[in-house]
C-alpha atoms as an extended CHARMM CRD file, in Angstrom:
* protein
*
       193  EXT
         1         1  UNK       CA           -246.1960000000        6.6200000000      -63.8640000000  PROA      1               0.0000000000
         2         2  UNK       CA           -246.9510000000        8.6750000000      -66.9610000000  PROA      2               0.0000000000
         3         3  UNK       CA           -250.6420000000        8.0300000000      -66.2710000000  PROA      3               0.0000000000
         4         4  UNK       CA           -250.1240000000        9.6020000000      -62.8530000000  PROA      4               0.0000000000
         5         5  UNK       CA           -248.4680000000       12.6690000000      -64.3840000000  PROA      5               0.0000000000
         6         6  UNK       CA           -251.3280000000       13.0550000000      -66.8210000000  PROA      6               0.0000000000
         7         7  UNK       CA           -253.8910000000       12.9380000000      -64.0790000000  PROA      7               0.0000000000
         8         8  UNK       CA           -252.3000000000       15.8840000000      -62.3120000000  PROA      8               0.0000000000
         9         9  UNK       CA           -253.0730000000       17.9120000000      -65.3990000000  PROA      9               0.0000000000
        10        10  UNK       CA           -256.7610000000       17.1280000000      -64.9150000000  PROA      10              0.0000000000
        11        11  UNK       CA           -256.9640000000       18.7880000000      -61.5380000000  PROA      11              0.0000000000
        12        12  UNK       CA           -259.4820000000       21.5820000000      -61.5820000000  PROA      12              0.0000000000
        13        13  UNK       CA           -260.4960000000       24.2200000000      -59.1590000000  PROA      13              0.0000000000
        14        14  UNK       CA           -264.2270000000       24.8400000000      -58.9960000000  PROA      14              0.0000000000
        15        15  UNK       CA           -265.4250000000       27.8300000000      -61.0050000000  PROA      15              0.0000000000
        16        16  UNK       CA           -267.5000000000       30.6970000000      -59.5950000000  PROA      16              0.0000000000
        17        17  UNK       CA           -270.6010000000       32.6990000000      -60.4860000000  PROA      17              0.0000000000
        18        18  UNK       CA           -271.3850000000       36.2920000000      -59.6790000000  PROA      18              0.0000000000
        19        19  UNK       CA           -274.8980000000       37.6500000000      -59.2030000000  PROA      19              0.0000000000
        20        20  UNK       CA           -274.7420000000       39.4760000000      -62.5740000000  PROA      20              0.0000000000
        21        21  UNK       CA           -273.1610000000       36.5630000000      -64.5030000000  PROA      21              0.0000000000
        22        22  UNK       CA           -270.0020000000       34.5010000000      -64.4600000000  PROA      22              0.0000000000
        23        23  UNK       CA           -266.6180000000       36.1070000000      -63.9840000000  PROA      23              0.0000000000
        24        24  UNK       CA           -263.5250000000       34.7040000000      -65.6640000000  PROA      24              0.0000000000
        25        25  UNK       CA           -261.1880000000       37.1310000000      -63.8330000000  PROA      25              0.0000000000
        26        26  UNK       CA           -259.9850000000       35.2880000000      -60.7390000000  PROA      26              0.0000000000
        27        27  UNK       CA           -257.0650000000       33.8620000000      -58.7760000000  PROA      27              0.0000000000
        28        28  UNK       CA           -257.3720000000       30.4970000000      -56.9950000000  PROA      28              0.0000000000
        29        29  UNK       CA           -255.4310000000       28.5220000000      -54.4120000000  PROA      29              0.0000000000
        30        30  UNK       CA           -256.2940000000       25.0560000000      -53.1560000000  PROA      30              0.0000000000
        31        31  UNK       CA           -255.4210000000       21.8610000000      -51.3560000000  PROA      31              0.0000000000
        32        32  UNK       CA           -256.3200000000       18.3800000000      -52.5330000000  PROA      32              0.0000000000
        33        33  UNK       CA           -255.9390000000       14.6790000000      -51.9630000000  PROA      33              0.0000000000
        34        34  UNK       CA           -255.0630000000       12.2180000000      -54.7510000000  PROA      34              0.0000000000
        35        35  UNK       CA           -255.2980000000        8.3980000000      -54.9140000000  PROA      35              0.0000000000
        36        36  UNK       CA           -253.6510000000        6.5820000000      -57.8380000000  PROA      36              0.0000000000
        37        37  UNK       CA           -254.7580000000        2.9510000000      -58.1080000000  PROA      37              0.0000000000
        38        38  UNK       CA           -252.4630000000        1.5560000000      -60.8040000000  PROA      38              0.0000000000
        39        39  UNK       CA           -249.2380000000        2.4460000000      -58.9270000000  PROA      39              0.0000000000
        40        40  UNK       CA           -250.8280000000        2.3580000000      -55.4430000000  PROA      40              0.0000000000
        41        41  UNK       CA           -249.8150000000        5.8040000000      -54.1750000000  PROA      41              0.0000000000
        42        42  UNK       CA           -251.7200000000        8.6280000000      -52.5080000000  PROA      42              0.0000000000
        43        43  UNK       CA           -250.8900000000       12.0240000000      -51.0860000000  PROA      43              0.0000000000
        44        44  UNK       CA           -251.3590000000       15.7730000000      -50.8630000000  PROA      44              0.0000000000
        45        45  UNK       CA           -251.6610000000       18.3450000000      -53.6210000000  PROA      45              0.0000000000
        46        46  UNK       CA           -251.2020000000       22.1220000000      -53.5560000000  PROA      46              0.0000000000
        47        47  UNK       CA           -252.1920000000       24.2840000000      -56.4980000000  PROA      47              0.0000000000
        48        48  UNK       CA           -252.7720000000       27.8140000000      -57.7310000000  PROA      48              0.0000000000
        49        49  UNK       CA           -254.3290000000       29.2220000000      -60.8900000000  PROA      49              0.0000000000
        50        50  UNK       CA           -255.0960000000       32.5120000000      -62.5860000000  PROA      50              0.0000000000
        51        51  UNK       CA           -257.7270000000       33.3600000000      -65.2060000000  PROA      51              0.0000000000
        52        52  UNK       CA           -258.0650000000       36.6390000000      -67.0990000000  PROA      52              0.0000000000
        53        53  UNK       CA           -260.7490000000       37.6990000000      -69.6120000000  PROA      53              0.0000000000
        54        54  UNK       CA           -259.3300000000       39.0140000000      -72.8910000000  PROA      54              0.0000000000
        55        55  UNK       CA           -262.7060000000       39.6240000000      -74.5930000000  PROA      55              0.0000000000
        56        56  UNK       CA           -266.4270000000       39.1200000000      -74.0090000000  PROA      56              0.0000000000
        57        57  UNK       CA           -266.1180000000       35.3890000000      -74.6860000000  PROA      57              0.0000000000
        58        58  UNK       CA           -262.4030000000       34.4390000000      -74.4150000000  PROA      58              0.0000000000
        59        59  UNK       CA           -260.0630000000       34.1290000000      -71.4410000000  PROA      59              0.0000000000
        60        60  UNK       CA           -256.4840000000       33.0300000000      -70.8490000000  PROA      60              0.0000000000
        61        61  UNK       CA           -255.4660000000       30.8970000000      -67.9030000000  PROA      61              0.0000000000
        62        62  UNK       CA           -252.5170000000       29.3270000000      -66.1600000000  PROA      62              0.0000000000
        63        63  UNK       CA           -252.2590000000       26.8410000000      -63.3280000000  PROA      63              0.0000000000
        64        64  UNK       CA           -249.4720000000       25.2640000000      -61.3170000000  PROA      64              0.0000000000
        65        65  UNK       CA           -249.6340000000       22.2730000000      -59.0070000000  PROA      65              0.0000000000
        66        66  UNK       CA           -247.1950000000       20.4160000000      -56.7920000000  PROA      66              0.0000000000
        67        67  UNK       CA           -247.6810000000       17.1940000000      -54.8860000000  PROA      67              0.0000000000
        68        68  UNK       CA           -246.0070000000       14.6960000000      -52.5960000000  PROA      68              0.0000000000
        69        69  UNK       CA           -247.2820000000       11.1310000000      -52.7930000000  PROA      69              0.0000000000
        70        70  UNK       CA           -246.4590000000        8.1170000000      -50.6370000000  PROA      70              0.0000000000
        71        71  UNK       CA           -246.5270000000        4.5830000000      -51.9790000000  PROA      71              0.0000000000
        72        72  UNK       CA           -245.9950000000        1.0840000000      -50.7320000000  PROA      72              0.0000000000
        73        73  UNK       CA           -242.5800000000        0.2470000000      -49.3180000000  PROA      73              0.0000000000
        74        74  UNK       CA           -241.9900000000        3.8740000000      -48.2790000000  PROA      74              0.0000000000
        75        75  UNK       CA           -241.4860000000        5.2120000000      -51.8080000000  PROA      75              0.0000000000
        76        76  UNK       CA           -242.1560000000        8.9500000000      -52.0940000000  PROA      76              0.0000000000
        77        77  UNK       CA           -243.0510000000       10.5060000000      -55.4390000000  PROA      77              0.0000000000
        78        78  UNK       CA           -242.8060000000       14.2710000000      -55.9750000000  PROA      78              0.0000000000
        79        79  UNK       CA           -244.3620000000       15.9300000000      -58.9710000000  PROA      79              0.0000000000
        80        80  UNK       CA           -244.9750000000       19.3510000000      -60.4850000000  PROA      80              0.0000000000
        81        81  UNK       CA           -247.1850000000       20.4320000000      -63.3540000000  PROA      81              0.0000000000
        82        82  UNK       CA           -247.8870000000       23.6210000000      -65.2820000000  PROA      82              0.0000000000
        83        83  UNK       CA           -250.7010000000       24.3570000000      -67.7060000000  PROA      83              0.0000000000
        84        84  UNK       CA           -251.1200000000       27.4560000000      -69.8950000000  PROA      84              0.0000000000
        85        85  UNK       CA           -254.0510000000       27.9390000000      -72.2120000000  PROA      85              0.0000000000
        86        86  UNK       CA           -256.9820000000       29.7690000000      -73.6790000000  PROA      86              0.0000000000
        87        87  UNK       CA           -260.6690000000       29.2140000000      -73.0590000000  PROA      87              0.0000000000
        88        88  UNK       CA           -264.0100000000       30.1970000000      -74.5560000000  PROA      88              0.0000000000
        89        89  UNK       CA           -267.3040000000       30.6380000000      -72.7010000000  PROA      89              0.0000000000
        90        90  UNK       CA           -270.7170000000       30.7310000000      -74.2990000000  PROA      90              0.0000000000
        91        91  UNK       CA           -274.0040000000       31.4150000000      -72.4900000000  PROA      91              0.0000000000
        92        92  UNK       CA           -276.4050000000       28.6760000000      -73.6120000000  PROA      92              0.0000000000
        93        93  UNK       CA           -279.2600000000       29.4510000000      -71.2030000000  PROA      93              0.0000000000
        94        94  UNK       CA           -280.0550000000       31.7930000000      -68.3600000000  PROA      94              0.0000000000
        95        95  UNK       CA           -277.4000000000       31.1630000000      -65.6490000000  PROA      95              0.0000000000
        96        96  UNK       CA           -275.6680000000       28.4510000000      -67.7240000000  PROA      96              0.0000000000
        97        97  UNK       CA           -272.3390000000       28.7210000000      -69.6070000000  PROA      97              0.0000000000
        98        98  UNK       CA           -270.6500000000       26.2000000000      -71.8690000000  PROA      98              0.0000000000
        99        99  UNK       CA           -266.8770000000       26.4110000000      -71.3170000000  PROA      99              0.0000000000
       100       100  UNK       CA           -264.2000000000       24.9590000000      -73.6120000000  PROA      100             0.0000000000
       101       101  UNK       CA           -260.4320000000       25.0320000000      -73.0330000000  PROA      101             0.0000000000
       102       102  UNK       CA           -257.2220000000       24.0890000000      -74.7940000000  PROA      102             0.0000000000
       103       103  UNK       CA           -253.8520000000       24.1280000000      -73.0400000000  PROA      103             0.0000000000
       104       104  UNK       CA           -250.1450000000       23.3620000000      -73.2680000000  PROA      104             0.0000000000
       105       105  UNK       CA           -249.1590000000       21.0310000000      -70.4220000000  PROA      105             0.0000000000
       106       106  UNK       CA           -245.8250000000       20.3210000000      -68.7160000000  PROA      106             0.0000000000
       107       107  UNK       CA           -245.3000000000       17.7620000000      -65.9600000000  PROA      107             0.0000000000
       108       108  UNK       CA           -242.3140000000       16.4660000000      -64.0150000000  PROA      108             0.0000000000
       109       109  UNK       CA           -242.1070000000       13.4800000000      -61.7060000000  PROA      109             0.0000000000
       110       110  UNK       CA           -239.2610000000       12.6770000000      -59.2850000000  PROA      110             0.0000000000
       111       111  UNK       CA           -238.7550000000        9.2300000000      -57.7390000000  PROA      111             0.0000000000
       112       112  UNK       CA           -235.8550000000        8.5760000000      -55.3150000000  PROA      112             0.0000000000
       113       113  UNK       CA           -233.1080000000        6.3830000000      -56.8050000000  PROA      113             0.0000000000
       114       114  UNK       CA           -234.7760000000        6.5420000000      -60.2330000000  PROA      114             0.0000000000
       115       115  UNK       CA           -234.3050000000       10.2560000000      -60.9760000000  PROA      115             0.0000000000
       116       116  UNK       CA           -236.7970000000       12.5490000000      -62.6100000000  PROA      116             0.0000000000
       117       117  UNK       CA           -238.6720000000       12.6600000000      -65.8790000000  PROA      117             0.0000000000
       118       118  UNK       CA           -240.5450000000       15.5120000000      -67.5070000000  PROA      118             0.0000000000
       119       119  UNK       CA           -242.7880000000       15.7320000000      -70.5250000000  PROA      119             0.0000000000
       120       120  UNK       CA           -244.9870000000       18.1630000000      -72.4240000000  PROA      120             0.0000000000
       121       121  UNK       CA           -248.3430000000       17.6770000000      -74.0760000000  PROA      121             0.0000000000
       122       122  UNK       CA           -251.7400000000       19.2560000000      -74.5350000000  PROA      122             0.0000000000
       123       123  UNK       CA           -255.0380000000       19.3390000000      -72.6840000000  PROA      123             0.0000000000
       124       124  UNK       CA           -258.6650000000       19.7770000000      -73.7500000000  PROA      124             0.0000000000
       125       125  UNK       CA           -261.6800000000       20.5070000000      -71.5940000000  PROA      125             0.0000000000
       126       126  UNK       CA           -265.4180000000       20.9110000000      -72.0570000000  PROA      126             0.0000000000
       127       127  UNK       CA           -267.7830000000       21.7340000000      -69.2160000000  PROA      127             0.0000000000
       128       128  UNK       CA           -270.7960000000       23.5800000000      -67.8690000000  PROA      128             0.0000000000
       129       129  UNK       CA           -271.1070000000       26.2990000000      -65.2040000000  PROA      129             0.0000000000
       130       130  UNK       CA           -274.5540000000       26.6330000000      -63.6520000000  PROA      130             0.0000000000
       131       131  UNK       CA           -275.5460000000       29.4070000000      -61.2250000000  PROA      131             0.0000000000
       132       132  UNK       CA           -278.0330000000       27.5870000000      -58.9900000000  PROA      132             0.0000000000
       133       133  UNK       CA           -278.3790000000       30.7960000000      -56.9190000000  PROA      133             0.0000000000
       134       134  UNK       CA           -276.4430000000       34.0900000000      -56.9490000000  PROA      134             0.0000000000
       135       135  UNK       CA           -274.1720000000       32.5630000000      -54.2810000000  PROA      135             0.0000000000
       136       136  UNK       CA           -273.9710000000       28.8950000000      -55.3770000000  PROA      136             0.0000000000
       137       137  UNK       CA           -272.4220000000       27.5790000000      -58.5820000000  PROA      137             0.0000000000
       138       138  UNK       CA           -272.3820000000       23.9460000000      -59.7020000000  PROA      138             0.0000000000
       139       139  UNK       CA           -270.0390000000       22.8110000000      -62.4510000000  PROA      139             0.0000000000
       140       140  UNK       CA           -268.9570000000       19.6910000000      -64.2620000000  PROA      140             0.0000000000
       141       141  UNK       CA           -267.2040000000       18.5350000000      -67.3680000000  PROA      141             0.0000000000
       142       142  UNK       CA           -264.7670000000       16.2800000000      -69.1590000000  PROA      142             0.0000000000
       143       143  UNK       CA           -260.9930000000       16.7340000000      -69.3800000000  PROA      143             0.0000000000
       144       144  UNK       CA           -258.5250000000       15.0780000000      -71.7270000000  PROA      144             0.0000000000
       145       145  UNK       CA           -254.7130000000       15.2130000000      -71.4990000000  PROA      145             0.0000000000
       146       146  UNK       CA           -252.2200000000       13.7870000000      -73.9970000000  PROA      146             0.0000000000
       147       147  UNK       CA           -248.4540000000       13.5500000000      -73.4240000000  PROA      147             0.0000000000
       148       148  UNK       CA           -247.8440000000       11.4550000000      -76.5690000000  PROA      148             0.0000000000
       149       149  UNK       CA           -246.7230000000        7.8690000000      -76.9720000000  PROA      149             0.0000000000
       150       150  UNK       CA           -250.0340000000        6.4940000000      -75.7110000000  PROA      150             0.0000000000
       151       151  UNK       CA           -249.8310000000        8.5130000000      -72.5030000000  PROA      151             0.0000000000
       152       152  UNK       CA           -253.3070000000       10.0330000000      -72.4780000000  PROA      152             0.0000000000
       153       153  UNK       CA           -256.2100000000       10.0650000000      -70.0530000000  PROA      153             0.0000000000
       154       154  UNK       CA           -259.8000000000       11.2970000000      -69.7860000000  PROA      154             0.0000000000
       155       155  UNK       CA           -261.4350000000       12.4750000000      -66.5760000000  PROA      155             0.0000000000
       156       156  UNK       CA           -264.8070000000       13.5590000000      -65.2230000000  PROA      156             0.0000000000
       157       157  UNK       CA           -264.6990000000       16.7240000000      -63.1110000000  PROA      157             0.0000000000
       158       158  UNK       CA           -267.4190000000       17.8870000000      -60.6850000000  PROA      158             0.0000000000
       159       159  UNK       CA           -267.5110000000       20.8300000000      -58.3050000000  PROA      159             0.0000000000
       160       160  UNK       CA           -269.3890000000       23.4960000000      -56.4590000000  PROA      160             0.0000000000
       161       161  UNK       CA           -268.5100000000       26.9760000000      -55.2980000000  PROA      161             0.0000000000
       162       162  UNK       CA           -270.0950000000       29.2560000000      -52.7030000000  PROA      162             0.0000000000
       163       163  UNK       CA           -269.6210000000       33.0240000000      -53.1130000000  PROA      163             0.0000000000
       164       164  UNK       CA           -269.3960000000       34.6640000000      -49.6910000000  PROA      164             0.0000000000
       165       165  UNK       CA           -268.9460000000       38.1260000000      -51.2360000000  PROA      165             0.0000000000
       166       166  UNK       CA           -268.5480000000       39.6100000000      -54.7180000000  PROA      166             0.0000000000
       167       167  UNK       CA           -264.7730000000       39.1220000000      -54.2850000000  PROA      167             0.0000000000
       168       168  UNK       CA           -264.3230000000       35.8380000000      -52.3670000000  PROA      168             0.0000000000
       169       169  UNK       CA           -265.5920000000       32.2690000000      -52.7320000000  PROA      169             0.0000000000
       170       170  UNK       CA           -264.7910000000       28.7790000000      -51.4310000000  PROA      170             0.0000000000
       171       171  UNK       CA           -265.3240000000       25.5800000000      -53.3750000000  PROA      171             0.0000000000
       172       172  UNK       CA           -265.1370000000       21.7990000000      -53.3530000000  PROA      172             0.0000000000
       173       173  UNK       CA           -264.1340000000       19.6730000000      -56.3390000000  PROA      173             0.0000000000
       174       174  UNK       CA           -263.5720000000       16.0620000000      -57.3400000000  PROA      174             0.0000000000
       175       175  UNK       CA           -262.1720000000       14.3640000000      -60.4070000000  PROA      175             0.0000000000
       176       176  UNK       CA           -262.2180000000       10.7350000000      -61.5880000000  PROA      176             0.0000000000
       177       177  UNK       CA           -260.3010000000        8.7710000000      -64.2270000000  PROA      177             0.0000000000
       178       178  UNK       CA           -259.9340000000        5.0070000000      -64.7370000000  PROA      178             0.0000000000
       179       179  UNK       CA           -257.0850000000        4.8300000000      -62.2050000000  PROA      179             0.0000000000
       180       180  UNK       CA           -257.2750000000        7.9990000000      -60.0920000000  PROA      180             0.0000000000
       181       181  UNK       CA           -259.5750000000        9.8960000000      -57.7810000000  PROA      181             0.0000000000
       182       182  UNK       CA           -258.9670000000       13.3550000000      -56.3330000000  PROA      182             0.0000000000
       183       183  UNK       CA           -260.8260000000       15.6210000000      -53.9210000000  PROA      183             0.0000000000
       184       184  UNK       CA           -260.0460000000       19.2530000000      -53.2380000000  PROA      184             0.0000000000
       185       185  UNK       CA           -260.9820000000       22.4420000000      -51.4470000000  PROA      185             0.0000000000
       186       186  UNK       CA           -259.9950000000       25.8920000000      -52.6030000000  PROA      186             0.0000000000
       187       187  UNK       CA           -260.4800000000       29.6080000000      -52.3240000000  PROA      187             0.0000000000
       188       188  UNK       CA           -261.0570000000       32.1030000000      -55.1160000000  PROA      188             0.0000000000
       189       189  UNK       CA           -260.4780000000       35.8500000000      -55.2940000000  PROA      189             0.0000000000
       190       190  UNK       CA           -262.2610000000       37.8070000000      -58.0370000000  PROA      190             0.0000000000
       191       191  UNK       CA           -260.6610000000       40.9060000000      -59.5520000000  PROA      191             0.0000000000
       192       192  UNK       CA           -261.5870000000       43.3250000000      -62.3040000000  PROA      192             0.0000000000
       193       193  UNK       CA           -265.2760000000       43.5000000000      -61.3880000000  PROA      193             0.0000000000
């Protein structure tokens, strides 16, 4: 079950591009679907995140997610996770940013009749944001989460985001690990432009 908790920390919301470059000032909300193979559960995810630029190349971020998963034999698993961190973005080509992140991670899982368990750890991420057009961004990367004691996991994250206006965008995302697959849809609001 620790592997399941770690995966929740890998959830990402697709990033967005503005016509004059990428913005790292945004608030996101989304819905997703998660399948966990090794414990045979699946269910719904709700999440929100906030990112704020603190300099020309650094930003701080926070994200919170909550989910309700159903398993075999009618077992329901509830979980929550919180991530707080700092990121760095570096333009490496026209319309292409390299993004790195480091975060503190907290996760809690609740199983009926077995109680709850929480843990803290750290996360690392490395990815690319590509502005295919002024409205369409494509992104992808790798995520790593470690909760100690051998409870770590690596995931591949892919997504796309369509900017309807300078302030609002909608995106799709997916993430894969050895034992999990997730799909999501979300909205983003830009501020500070």
